[in-house]
PDB file of C-alpha atoms and ligand atoms in Angstrom:
ATOM      1  CA  UNK A1452     -25.840   1.621 -55.022  1.00  0.00           C
ATOM      2  CA  UNK A1453     -29.186   3.358 -55.083  1.00  0.00           C
ATOM      3  CA  UNK A1454     -29.559   6.205 -52.557  1.00  0.00           C
ATOM      4  CA  UNK A1455     -33.245   5.500 -52.185  1.00  0.00           C
ATOM      5  CA  UNK A1456     -32.900   1.737 -51.722  1.00  0.00           C
ATOM      6  CA  UNK A1457     -33.220   0.488 -48.132  1.00  0.00           C
ATOM      7  CA  UNK A1458     -31.043  -2.574 -48.710  1.00  0.00           C
ATOM      8  CA  UNK A1459     -28.325  -0.524 -50.447  1.00  0.00           C
ATOM      9  CA  UNK A1460     -28.355   1.683 -47.351  1.00  0.00           C
ATOM     10  CA  UNK A1461     -27.873  -1.404 -45.167  1.00  0.00           C
ATOM     11  CA  UNK A1462     -24.983  -2.424 -47.447  1.00  0.00           C
ATOM     12  CA  UNK A1463     -23.463   1.030 -47.014  1.00  0.00           C
ATOM     13  CA  UNK A1464     -23.771   0.786 -43.228  1.00  0.00           C
ATOM     14  CA  UNK A1465     -26.213   3.723 -43.153  1.00  0.00           C
ATOM     15  CA  UNK A1466     -29.048   1.606 -41.728  1.00  0.00           C
ATOM     16  CA  UNK A1467     -28.148  -0.831 -38.951  1.00  0.00           C
ATOM     17  CA  UNK A1468     -28.789  -4.540 -39.393  1.00  0.00           C
ATOM     18  CA  UNK A1469     -27.739  -7.753 -37.706  1.00  0.00           C
ATOM     19  CA  UNK A1470     -25.324  -9.237 -40.237  1.00  0.00           C
ATOM     20  CA  UNK A1471     -25.029 -13.017 -40.256  1.00  0.00           C
ATOM     21  CA  UNK A1472     -22.981 -13.670 -43.403  1.00  0.00           C
ATOM     22  CA  UNK A1473     -20.959 -11.751 -45.969  1.00  0.00           C
ATOM     23  CA  UNK A1474     -19.154 -12.758 -49.139  1.00  0.00           C
ATOM     24  CA  UNK A1475     -17.572 -10.791 -51.972  1.00  0.00           C
ATOM     25  CA  UNK A1476     -20.928 -10.620 -53.738  1.00  0.00           C
ATOM     26  CA  UNK A1477     -23.599 -11.088 -51.050  1.00  0.00           C
ATOM     27  CA  UNK A1478     -24.718  -9.906 -47.620  1.00  0.00           C
ATOM     28  CA  UNK A1479     -27.134 -11.643 -45.240  1.00  0.00           C
ATOM     29  CA  UNK A1480     -28.862 -10.093 -42.235  1.00  0.00           C
ATOM     30  CA  UNK A1481     -31.795 -10.846 -39.926  1.00  0.00           C
ATOM     31  CA  UNK A1482     -35.228  -9.647 -40.999  1.00  0.00           C
ATOM     32  CA  UNK A1483     -36.484  -6.812 -38.810  1.00  0.00           C
ATOM     33  CA  UNK A1484     -39.911  -8.497 -38.496  1.00  0.00           C
ATOM     34  CA  UNK A1485     -39.207 -12.234 -38.402  1.00  0.00           C
ATOM     35  CA  UNK A1486     -42.032 -14.604 -39.305  1.00  0.00           C
ATOM     36  CA  UNK A1487     -40.091 -17.727 -38.288  1.00  0.00           C
ATOM     37  CA  UNK A1488     -37.502 -18.443 -35.562  1.00  0.00           C
ATOM     38  CA  UNK A1489     -34.846 -18.102 -38.283  1.00  0.00           C
ATOM     39  CA  UNK A1490     -35.617 -15.343 -40.799  1.00  0.00           C
ATOM     40  CA  UNK A1491     -32.570 -14.164 -42.709  1.00  0.00           C
ATOM     41  CA  UNK A1492     -32.493 -12.027 -45.862  1.00  0.00           C
ATOM     42  CA  UNK A1493     -29.751 -12.717 -48.425  1.00  0.00           C
ATOM     43  CA  UNK A1494     -29.051  -9.937 -50.917  1.00  0.00           C
ATOM     44  CA  UNK A1495     -26.557  -9.346 -53.711  1.00  0.00           C
ATOM     45  CA  UNK A1496     -24.192  -6.415 -53.183  1.00  0.00           C
ATOM     46  CA  UNK A1497     -25.002  -5.299 -56.716  1.00  0.00           C
ATOM     47  CA  UNK A1498     -28.311  -3.438 -56.801  1.00  0.00           C
ATOM     48  CA  UNK A1499     -30.813  -5.327 -58.924  1.00  0.00           C
ATOM     49  CA  UNK A1500     -34.513  -4.723 -58.468  1.00  0.00           C
ATOM     50  CA  UNK A1501     -35.736  -8.288 -58.587  1.00  0.00           C
ATOM     51  CA  UNK A1502     -35.035 -11.824 -59.729  1.00  0.00           C
ATOM     52  CA  UNK A1503     -35.830 -11.091 -63.376  1.00  0.00           C
ATOM     53  CA  UNK A1504     -33.406  -8.177 -63.527  1.00  0.00           C
ATOM     54  CA  UNK A1505     -30.716 -10.241 -61.818  1.00  0.00           C
ATOM     55  CA  UNK A1506     -31.098 -13.061 -64.335  1.00  0.00           C
ATOM     56  CA  UNK A1507     -30.871 -10.514 -67.161  1.00  0.00           C
ATOM     57  CA  UNK A1508     -27.924  -8.417 -66.022  1.00  0.00           C
ATOM     58  CA  UNK A1509     -25.901 -10.594 -63.639  1.00  0.00           C
ATOM     59  CA  UNK A1510     -27.085 -14.209 -63.576  1.00  0.00           C
ATOM     60  CA  UNK A1511     -24.139 -15.379 -61.458  1.00  0.00           C
ATOM     61  CA  UNK A1512     -25.427 -13.420 -58.477  1.00  0.00           C
ATOM     62  CA  UNK A1513     -28.617 -15.478 -58.418  1.00  0.00           C
ATOM     63  CA  UNK A1514     -26.462 -18.562 -57.943  1.00  0.00           C
ATOM     64  CA  UNK A1515     -24.382 -16.756 -55.317  1.00  0.00           C
ATOM     65  CA  UNK A1516     -27.504 -15.766 -53.362  1.00  0.00           C
ATOM     66  CA  UNK A1517     -28.927 -19.296 -53.417  1.00  0.00           C
ATOM     67  CA  UNK A1518     -25.589 -20.806 -52.411  1.00  0.00           C
ATOM     68  CA  UNK A1519     -25.502 -18.530 -49.356  1.00  0.00           C
ATOM     69  CA  UNK A1520     -29.079 -19.514 -48.465  1.00  0.00           C
ATOM     70  CA  UNK A1521     -27.878 -23.104 -48.227  1.00  0.00           C
ATOM     71  CA  UNK A1522     -24.800 -22.120 -46.208  1.00  0.00           C
ATOM     72  CA  UNK A1523     -26.881 -20.008 -43.811  1.00  0.00           C
ATOM     73  CA  UNK A1524     -29.403 -22.820 -43.329  1.00  0.00           C
ATOM     74  CA  UNK A1525     -26.491 -24.975 -42.228  1.00  0.00           C
ATOM     75  CA  UNK A1526     -24.960 -22.351 -39.935  1.00  0.00           C
ATOM     76  CA  UNK A1527     -28.407 -21.653 -38.416  1.00  0.00           C
ATOM     77  CA  UNK A1528     -28.792 -25.359 -37.647  1.00  0.00           C
ATOM     78  CA  UNK A1529     -31.797 -25.941 -39.908  1.00  0.00           C
ATOM     79  CA  UNK A1530     -31.033 -29.630 -40.428  1.00  0.00           C
ATOM     80  CA  UNK A1531     -34.744 -30.443 -40.415  1.00  0.00           C
ATOM     81  CA  UNK A1532     -35.324 -28.255 -43.477  1.00  0.00           C
ATOM     82  CA  UNK A1533     -36.135 -24.688 -44.358  1.00  0.00           C
ATOM     83  CA  UNK A1534     -37.856 -22.528 -46.951  1.00  0.00           C
ATOM     84  CA  UNK A1535     -36.346 -20.020 -49.390  1.00  0.00           C
ATOM     85  CA  UNK A1536     -38.717 -17.351 -50.716  1.00  0.00           C
ATOM     86  CA  UNK A1537     -38.029 -14.748 -53.417  1.00  0.00           C
ATOM     87  CA  UNK A1538     -41.051 -12.467 -53.639  1.00  0.00           C
ATOM     88  CA  UNK A1539     -41.086 -10.816 -57.067  1.00  0.00           C
ATOM     89  CA  UNK A1540     -42.965  -7.571 -57.801  1.00  0.00           C
ATOM     90  CA  UNK A1541     -46.562  -6.820 -56.920  1.00  0.00           C
ATOM     91  CA  UNK A1542     -48.241 -10.198 -57.191  1.00  0.00           C
ATOM     92  CA  UNK A1543     -45.287 -11.841 -55.468  1.00  0.00           C
ATOM     93  CA  UNK A1544     -45.668  -9.501 -52.494  1.00  0.00           C
ATOM     94  CA  UNK A1545     -42.269  -7.832 -52.936  1.00  0.00           C
ATOM     95  CA  UNK A1546     -41.976  -4.710 -50.794  1.00  0.00           C
ATOM     96  CA  UNK A1547     -38.291  -3.824 -51.080  1.00  0.00           C
ATOM     97  CA  UNK A1548     -37.022  -3.310 -54.641  1.00  0.00           C
ATOM     98  CA  UNK A1549     -33.598  -4.924 -54.207  1.00  0.00           C
ATOM     99  CA  UNK A1550     -33.429  -8.666 -54.867  1.00  0.00           C
ATOM    100  CA  UNK A1551     -33.535 -10.648 -51.632  1.00  0.00           C
ATOM    101  CA  UNK A1552     -34.101 -14.252 -50.670  1.00  0.00           C
ATOM    102  CA  UNK A1553     -35.833 -15.008 -47.381  1.00  0.00           C
ATOM    103  CA  UNK A1554     -34.409 -18.008 -45.503  1.00  0.00           C
ATOM    104  CA  UNK A1555     -37.112 -19.255 -43.129  1.00  0.00           C
ATOM    105  CA  UNK A1556     -36.636 -22.057 -40.643  1.00  0.00           C
ATOM    106  CA  UNK A1557     -37.030 -23.334 -37.133  1.00  0.00           C
ATOM    107  CA  UNK A1558     -40.670 -24.384 -37.518  1.00  0.00           C
ATOM    108  CA  UNK A1559     -42.736 -26.306 -40.089  1.00  0.00           C
ATOM    109  CA  UNK A1560     -43.998 -24.168 -43.006  1.00  0.00           C
ATOM    110  CA  UNK A1561     -47.346 -24.999 -44.571  1.00  0.00           C
ATOM    111  CA  UNK A1562     -48.247 -25.076 -48.253  1.00  0.00           C
ATOM    112  CA  UNK A1563     -49.710 -23.251 -50.148  1.00  0.00           C
ATOM    113  CA  UNK A1564     -48.479 -19.897 -48.854  1.00  0.00           C
ATOM    114  CA  UNK A1565     -50.934 -17.023 -48.581  1.00  0.00           C
TER     115      UNK A1565
HETATM  116  P1  LIG B 714     -40.384  -8.528 -49.298  1.00  0.00           P
HETATM  117  O1  LIG B 714     -41.801  -8.312 -48.838  1.00  0.00           O
HETATM  118  O2  LIG B 714     -39.915  -7.382 -50.153  1.00  0.00           O
HETATM  119  O3  LIG B 714     -40.137  -9.870 -49.916  1.00  0.00           O
HETATM  120  O4  LIG B 714     -39.506  -8.544 -47.979  1.00  0.00           O
HETATM  121  C1  LIG B 714     -38.961  -7.403 -47.406  1.00  0.00           C
HETATM  122  C2  LIG B 714     -38.521  -7.780 -46.010  1.00  0.00           C
HETATM  123  O5  LIG B 714     -37.679  -6.765 -45.509  1.00  0.00           O
HETATM  124  C3  LIG B 714     -39.694  -7.923 -45.012  1.00  0.00           C
HETATM  125  O6  LIG B 714     -39.710  -9.245 -44.490  1.00  0.00           O
HETATM  126  C4  LIG B 714     -39.377  -6.869 -43.946  1.00  0.00           C
HETATM  127  O7  LIG B 714     -39.689  -7.292 -42.647  1.00  0.00           O
HETATM  128  C5  LIG B 714     -37.887  -6.643 -44.132  1.00  0.00           C
HETATM  129  N1  LIG B 714     -37.456  -5.316 -43.754  1.00  0.00           N
HETATM  130  C6  LIG B 714     -38.088  -4.143 -44.038  1.00  0.00           C
HETATM  131  N2  LIG B 714     -37.382  -3.111 -43.552  1.00  0.00           N
HETATM  132  C7  LIG B 714     -36.279  -3.654 -42.937  1.00  0.00           C
HETATM  133  C8  LIG B 714     -35.157  -3.079 -42.249  1.00  0.00           C
HETATM  134  O8  LIG B 714     -35.030  -1.869 -42.086  1.00  0.00           O
HETATM  135  N3  LIG B 714     -34.225  -3.947 -41.758  1.00  0.00           N
HETATM  136  C9  LIG B 714     -34.350  -5.303 -41.912  1.00  0.00           C
HETATM  137  N4  LIG B 714     -33.391  -6.069 -41.386  1.00  0.00           N
HETATM  138  N5  LIG B 714     -35.381  -5.863 -42.570  1.00  0.00           N
HETATM  139  C10 LIG B 714     -36.325  -5.048 -43.071  1.00  0.00           C
HETATM  140 ZN1  LIG B 715     -30.439  -1.632 -53.588  1.00  0.00          ZN
END
């Protein structure tokens, strides 16, 4: 838990969020500014800053996060497909320094991203 981390504060219940899924190691909640009809963020309960740190210190949680992305896509009814995005540090466009995967669905997503 990092006192200054927004997503740790959501985990602690200090910042409200619409929770859609929880496991022993992960939490998923709706993005506050959705860019697609379904826009869910999946985070590990353990604070890790980004994907690289997660792979270094707790690689299992990367698998846990991705497994929940798949489960949430199913529970959200995204049978036509979906996109998972993990923005990583500055060039990746990461704004919150706690690993999170975006699950985007409910519309077609173009390629390449911006
Ligand atoms: P990033 O740019 O770091 O990959 O994504 C951060 C995401 O967190 C953004 O999509 C942003 O809308 C979302 N976000 C920022 N603040 C909050 C918040 O207080 N609650 C929720 N649910 N999402 C947030
Ligand atoms: Zn955190």
